[in-house]
Short mmCIF file of C-alpha atoms in Angstrom, two decimals:
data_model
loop_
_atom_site.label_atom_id
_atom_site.label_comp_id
_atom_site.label_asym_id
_atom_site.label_seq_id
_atom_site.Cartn_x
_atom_site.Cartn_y
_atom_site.Cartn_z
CA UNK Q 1 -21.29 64.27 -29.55
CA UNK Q 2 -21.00 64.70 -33.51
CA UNK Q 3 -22.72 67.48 -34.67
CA UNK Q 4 -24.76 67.37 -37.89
CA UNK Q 5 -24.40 69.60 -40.61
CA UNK Q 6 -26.97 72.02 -41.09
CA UNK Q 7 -30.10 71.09 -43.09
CA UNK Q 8 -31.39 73.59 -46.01
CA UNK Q 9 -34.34 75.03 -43.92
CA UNK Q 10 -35.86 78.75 -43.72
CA UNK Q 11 -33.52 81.55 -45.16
CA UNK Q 12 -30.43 79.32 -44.97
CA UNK Q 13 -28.30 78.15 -47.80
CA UNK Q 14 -28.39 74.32 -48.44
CA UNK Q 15 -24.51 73.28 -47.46
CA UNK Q 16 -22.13 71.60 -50.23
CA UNK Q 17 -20.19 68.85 -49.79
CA UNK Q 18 -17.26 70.75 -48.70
CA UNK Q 19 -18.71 73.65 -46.44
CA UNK Q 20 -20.58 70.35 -44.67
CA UNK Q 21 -17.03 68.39 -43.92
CA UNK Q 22 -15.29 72.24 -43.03
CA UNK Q 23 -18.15 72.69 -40.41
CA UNK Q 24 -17.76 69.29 -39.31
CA UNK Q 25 -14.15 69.57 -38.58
CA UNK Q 26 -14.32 72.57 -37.15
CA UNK Q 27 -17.26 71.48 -34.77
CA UNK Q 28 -14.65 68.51 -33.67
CA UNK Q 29 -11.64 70.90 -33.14
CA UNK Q 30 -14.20 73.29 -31.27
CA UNK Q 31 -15.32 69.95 -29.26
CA UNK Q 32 -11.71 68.86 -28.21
CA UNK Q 33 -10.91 72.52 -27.18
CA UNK Q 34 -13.69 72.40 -24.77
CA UNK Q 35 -12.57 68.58 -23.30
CA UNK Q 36 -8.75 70.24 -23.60
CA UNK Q 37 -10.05 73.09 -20.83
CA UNK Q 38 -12.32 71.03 -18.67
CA UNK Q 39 -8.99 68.91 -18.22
CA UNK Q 40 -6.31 71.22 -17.92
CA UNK Q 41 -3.91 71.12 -14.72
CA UNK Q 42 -4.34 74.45 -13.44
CA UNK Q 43 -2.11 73.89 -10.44
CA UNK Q 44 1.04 72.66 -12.88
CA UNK Q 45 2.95 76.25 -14.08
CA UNK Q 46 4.39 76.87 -17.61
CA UNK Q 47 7.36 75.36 -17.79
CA UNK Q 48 7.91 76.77 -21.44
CA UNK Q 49 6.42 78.85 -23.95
CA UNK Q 50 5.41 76.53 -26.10
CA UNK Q 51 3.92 74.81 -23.04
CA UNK Q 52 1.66 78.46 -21.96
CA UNK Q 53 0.54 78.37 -25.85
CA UNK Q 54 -0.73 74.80 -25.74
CA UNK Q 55 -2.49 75.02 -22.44
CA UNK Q 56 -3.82 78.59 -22.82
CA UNK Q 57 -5.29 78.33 -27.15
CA UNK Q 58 -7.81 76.31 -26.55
CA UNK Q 59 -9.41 79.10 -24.07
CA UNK Q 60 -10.34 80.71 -27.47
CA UNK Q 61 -13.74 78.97 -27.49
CA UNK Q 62 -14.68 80.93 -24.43
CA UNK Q 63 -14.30 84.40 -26.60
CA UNK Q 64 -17.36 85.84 -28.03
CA UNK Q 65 -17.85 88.66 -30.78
CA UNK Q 66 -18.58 92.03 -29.55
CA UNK Q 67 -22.28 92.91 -28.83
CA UNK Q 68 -22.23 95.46 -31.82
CA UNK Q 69 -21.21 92.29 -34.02
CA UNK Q 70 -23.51 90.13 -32.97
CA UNK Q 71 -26.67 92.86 -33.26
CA UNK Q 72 -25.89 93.26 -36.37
CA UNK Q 73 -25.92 89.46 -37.41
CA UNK Q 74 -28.81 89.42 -36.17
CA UNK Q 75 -30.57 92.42 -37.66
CA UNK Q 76 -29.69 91.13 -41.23
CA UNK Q 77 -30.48 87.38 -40.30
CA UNK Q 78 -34.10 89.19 -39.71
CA UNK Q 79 -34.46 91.43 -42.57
CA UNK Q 80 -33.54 88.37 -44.55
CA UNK Q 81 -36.43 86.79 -43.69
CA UNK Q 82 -38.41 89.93 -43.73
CA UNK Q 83 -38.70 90.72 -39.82
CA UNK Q 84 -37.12 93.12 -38.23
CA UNK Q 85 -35.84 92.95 -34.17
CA UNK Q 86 -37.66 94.81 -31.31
CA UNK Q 87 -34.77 95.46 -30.07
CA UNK Q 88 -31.02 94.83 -30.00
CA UNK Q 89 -29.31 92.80 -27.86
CA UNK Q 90 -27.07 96.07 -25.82
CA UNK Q 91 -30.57 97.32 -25.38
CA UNK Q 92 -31.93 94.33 -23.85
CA UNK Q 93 -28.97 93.54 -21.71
CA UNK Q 94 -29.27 97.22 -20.54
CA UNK Q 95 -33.10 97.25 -19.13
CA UNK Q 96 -32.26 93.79 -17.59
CA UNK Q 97 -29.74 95.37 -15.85
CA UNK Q 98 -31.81 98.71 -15.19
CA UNK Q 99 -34.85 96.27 -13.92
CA UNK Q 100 -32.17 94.37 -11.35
CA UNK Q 101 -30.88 97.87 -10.35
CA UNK Q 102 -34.00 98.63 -9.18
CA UNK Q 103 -35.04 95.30 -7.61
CA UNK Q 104 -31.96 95.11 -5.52
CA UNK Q 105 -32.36 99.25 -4.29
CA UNK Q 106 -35.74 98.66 -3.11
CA UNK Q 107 -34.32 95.25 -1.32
CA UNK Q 108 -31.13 97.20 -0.35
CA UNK Q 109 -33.68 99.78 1.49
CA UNK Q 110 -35.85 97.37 2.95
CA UNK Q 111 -32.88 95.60 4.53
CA UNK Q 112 -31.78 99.22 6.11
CA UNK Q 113 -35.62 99.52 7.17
CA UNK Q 114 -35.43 96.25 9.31
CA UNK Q 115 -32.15 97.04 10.22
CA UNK Q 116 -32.74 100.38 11.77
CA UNK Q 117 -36.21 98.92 13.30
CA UNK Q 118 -33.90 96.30 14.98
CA UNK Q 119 -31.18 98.59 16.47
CA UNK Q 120 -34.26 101.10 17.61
CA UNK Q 121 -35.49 97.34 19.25
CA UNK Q 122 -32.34 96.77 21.05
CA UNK Q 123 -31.68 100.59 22.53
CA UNK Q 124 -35.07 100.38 23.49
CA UNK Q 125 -34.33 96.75 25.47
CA UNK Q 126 -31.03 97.92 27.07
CA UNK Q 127 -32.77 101.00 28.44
CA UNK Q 128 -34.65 99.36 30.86
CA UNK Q 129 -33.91 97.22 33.85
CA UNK Q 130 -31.43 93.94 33.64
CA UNK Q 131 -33.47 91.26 32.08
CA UNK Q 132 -34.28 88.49 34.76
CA UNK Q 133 -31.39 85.67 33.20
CA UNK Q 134 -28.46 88.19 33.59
CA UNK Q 135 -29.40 88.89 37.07
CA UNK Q 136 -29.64 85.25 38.03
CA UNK Q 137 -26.44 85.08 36.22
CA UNK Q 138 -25.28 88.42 38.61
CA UNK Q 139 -26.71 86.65 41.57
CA UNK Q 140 -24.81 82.90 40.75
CA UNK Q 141 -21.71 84.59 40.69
CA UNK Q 142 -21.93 86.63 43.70
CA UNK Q 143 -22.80 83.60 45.42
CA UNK Q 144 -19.64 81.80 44.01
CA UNK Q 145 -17.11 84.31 44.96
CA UNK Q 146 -18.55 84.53 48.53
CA UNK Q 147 -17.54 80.82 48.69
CA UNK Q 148 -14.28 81.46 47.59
CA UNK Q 149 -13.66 84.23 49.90
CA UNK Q 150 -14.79 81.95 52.86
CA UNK Q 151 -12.90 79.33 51.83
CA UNK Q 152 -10.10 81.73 51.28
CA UNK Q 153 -10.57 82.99 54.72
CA UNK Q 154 -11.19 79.44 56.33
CA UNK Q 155 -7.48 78.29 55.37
CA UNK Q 156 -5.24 78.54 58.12
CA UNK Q 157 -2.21 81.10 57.45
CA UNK Q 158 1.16 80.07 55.56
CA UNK Q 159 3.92 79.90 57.52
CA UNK Q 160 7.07 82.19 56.00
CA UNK Q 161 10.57 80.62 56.38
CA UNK Q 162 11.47 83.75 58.89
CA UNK Q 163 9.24 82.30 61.79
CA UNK Q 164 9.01 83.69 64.89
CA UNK Q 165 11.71 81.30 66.32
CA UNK Q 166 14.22 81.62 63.92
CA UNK Q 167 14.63 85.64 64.89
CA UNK Q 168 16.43 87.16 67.20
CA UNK Q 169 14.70 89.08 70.01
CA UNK Q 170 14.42 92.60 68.54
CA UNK Q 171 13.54 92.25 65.46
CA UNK Q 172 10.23 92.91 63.89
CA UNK Q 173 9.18 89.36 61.85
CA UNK Q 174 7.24 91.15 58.96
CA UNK Q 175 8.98 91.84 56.02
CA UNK Q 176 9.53 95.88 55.69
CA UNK Q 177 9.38 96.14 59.53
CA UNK Q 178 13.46 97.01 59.64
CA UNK Q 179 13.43 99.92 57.64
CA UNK Q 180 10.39 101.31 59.38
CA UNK Q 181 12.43 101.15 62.87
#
């Protein structure tokens, strides 16, 4: 994307020959700094100096002047032509950011509104009576371990190694009974 020198229009200068292949060039070097960031390996590390330099220069063209520069550019680019600004760009930038202060505290207190509506909700829910799923759910489960327990109760009993046969005549055939004696 070659750039074309600036034409003599209002309040500028008409460019020479020379100023018109200097802003050229520099419009190219600008342009292959921008394709020398949008391709840089940001996952390889420095492996020398020389090597941070070359990768990191061309990060230049994402450097601005100050805000105090730039109002005053501007300022003189509009008493040049006999205007003068409203205001300055620090002033702008700061009632923008006064105006989104105060759109996001009135949304920050409308969220806390609905928020404390919606715990007020659920305290209110919880203070009555078990809601009819989570007593089907009670009822489902009391039902299941009942089943269990019969089945539990239904199995005949495991015989223990120590049977009744295998022990001698006075001896108790629950484990513990001998100390107990």
């Amino acid at each position: 994307m070659a750039a074309k020198p600036q034409q003599a229009g209002a309040g500028r200068k008409p460019l020479n020959e020379s100023e018109a292949k200097s802003q050229k060039r520099t419009l190219e070097l600008l342009a292959e700094d921008c394709k020398r960031i949008c391709t840089t390996n940001v996952g390889k590390p420095f492996t020398t100096l020389q090597d941070a330099i070359e990768h990191l220069l061309p990060f230049h063209v994402l450097s601005s002047l100050s805000g105090d520069d730039i109002d005053e550019e501007e300022a003189a680019a509009a008493a040049e032509e006999g205007a003068r600004l409203l205001c300055t760009r620090r002033d702008l930038a700061q009632e923008l950011a006064t105006r989104r202060a105060v759109e996001l505290h009135v949304k920050v207190d409308e969220m806390r509104q609905r928020l404390v509506k919606l715990e007020d909700r659920y305290r209110t829910r919880h203070a009555r009576p078990l809601p009819e799923e989570e007593l089907f759910i009670a009822q489902v489960l009391k039902e299941v371990s009942e089943r269990a327990l019969e089945a539990e109760r239904a199995k005949p009993p495991v015989m223990n190694s120590d049977s009744e046969s295998d022990s001698e005549e006075g001896e108790d055939p629950t484990p513990g009974a001998a100390g107990q004696q």
